[in-house]
Amino acid sequence: MAEAARLLVNIDVPDLHAAEAFYAAGFGVRPGRRFGDAAVELLGLDAPLYVLSRADDADAGTSRADRARHHRHWTPVHLDVAVGDLDAALARATAAGAIVEKPARDAGYGRIATLADPFGHGFCLIQFSPEGYDAVAA
């Protein structure tokens, strides 16, 4: 029988140490394995986070125009972190350096706030109602 697939989350950042500190303080994760100065595994969520050092000039062999740019952008893929107390999680994340893009608000499934980490990656904090997504499912 084939092994079940697992989800791994990789987050590219320009400053590995600052990112580790942010995610530890903001999400309560703890370091797992370290991969030299290239990456750190952060544990404590349903899927491990791999924070990868990706300075803009780190991609040797590519033209400057083709290198990754680490500025604010919203992609179709982002993190949603389900929390038990949105207000407490929001306070913790902003104290760690997150930027609130849309403050906490009610939604059909509970409450949500939209933020960015200090490196420009978007994420949401969600506190589900007892019905959660079932409250809005067709």
GROMACS .gro file of C-alpha atoms in nm, residues 11-13 19 22-23 27 72 97-99 115-123:
model
   20
   11ILE     CA    1   0.781   2.990   0.345
   12ASP     CA    2   1.058   3.181   0.167
   13VAL     CA    3   1.199   3.470   0.371
   19ALA     CA    4   1.130   3.467   1.057
   22PHE     CA    5   0.825   3.586   1.435
   23TYR     CA    6   0.656   3.249   1.382
   27PHE     CA    7   0.201   3.121   1.620
   72ARG     CA    8   0.421   4.228  -0.037
   97GLY     CA    9   0.533   4.198   1.418
   98ALA     CA   10   0.236   4.101   1.200
   99ILE     CA   11   0.055   4.379   1.014
  115LEU     CA   12  -0.273   3.994   0.826
  116ALA     CA   13   0.075   3.992   0.673
  117ASP     CA   14   0.391   3.864   0.837
  118PRO     CA   15   0.693   4.098   0.853
  119PHE     CA   16   0.812   3.956   0.519
  120GLY     CA   17   0.491   4.030   0.328
  121HIS     CA   18   0.325   3.687   0.332
  122GLY     CA   19  -0.049   3.704   0.381
  123PHE     CA   20  -0.229   3.488   0.636
   0.00000   0.00000   0.00000
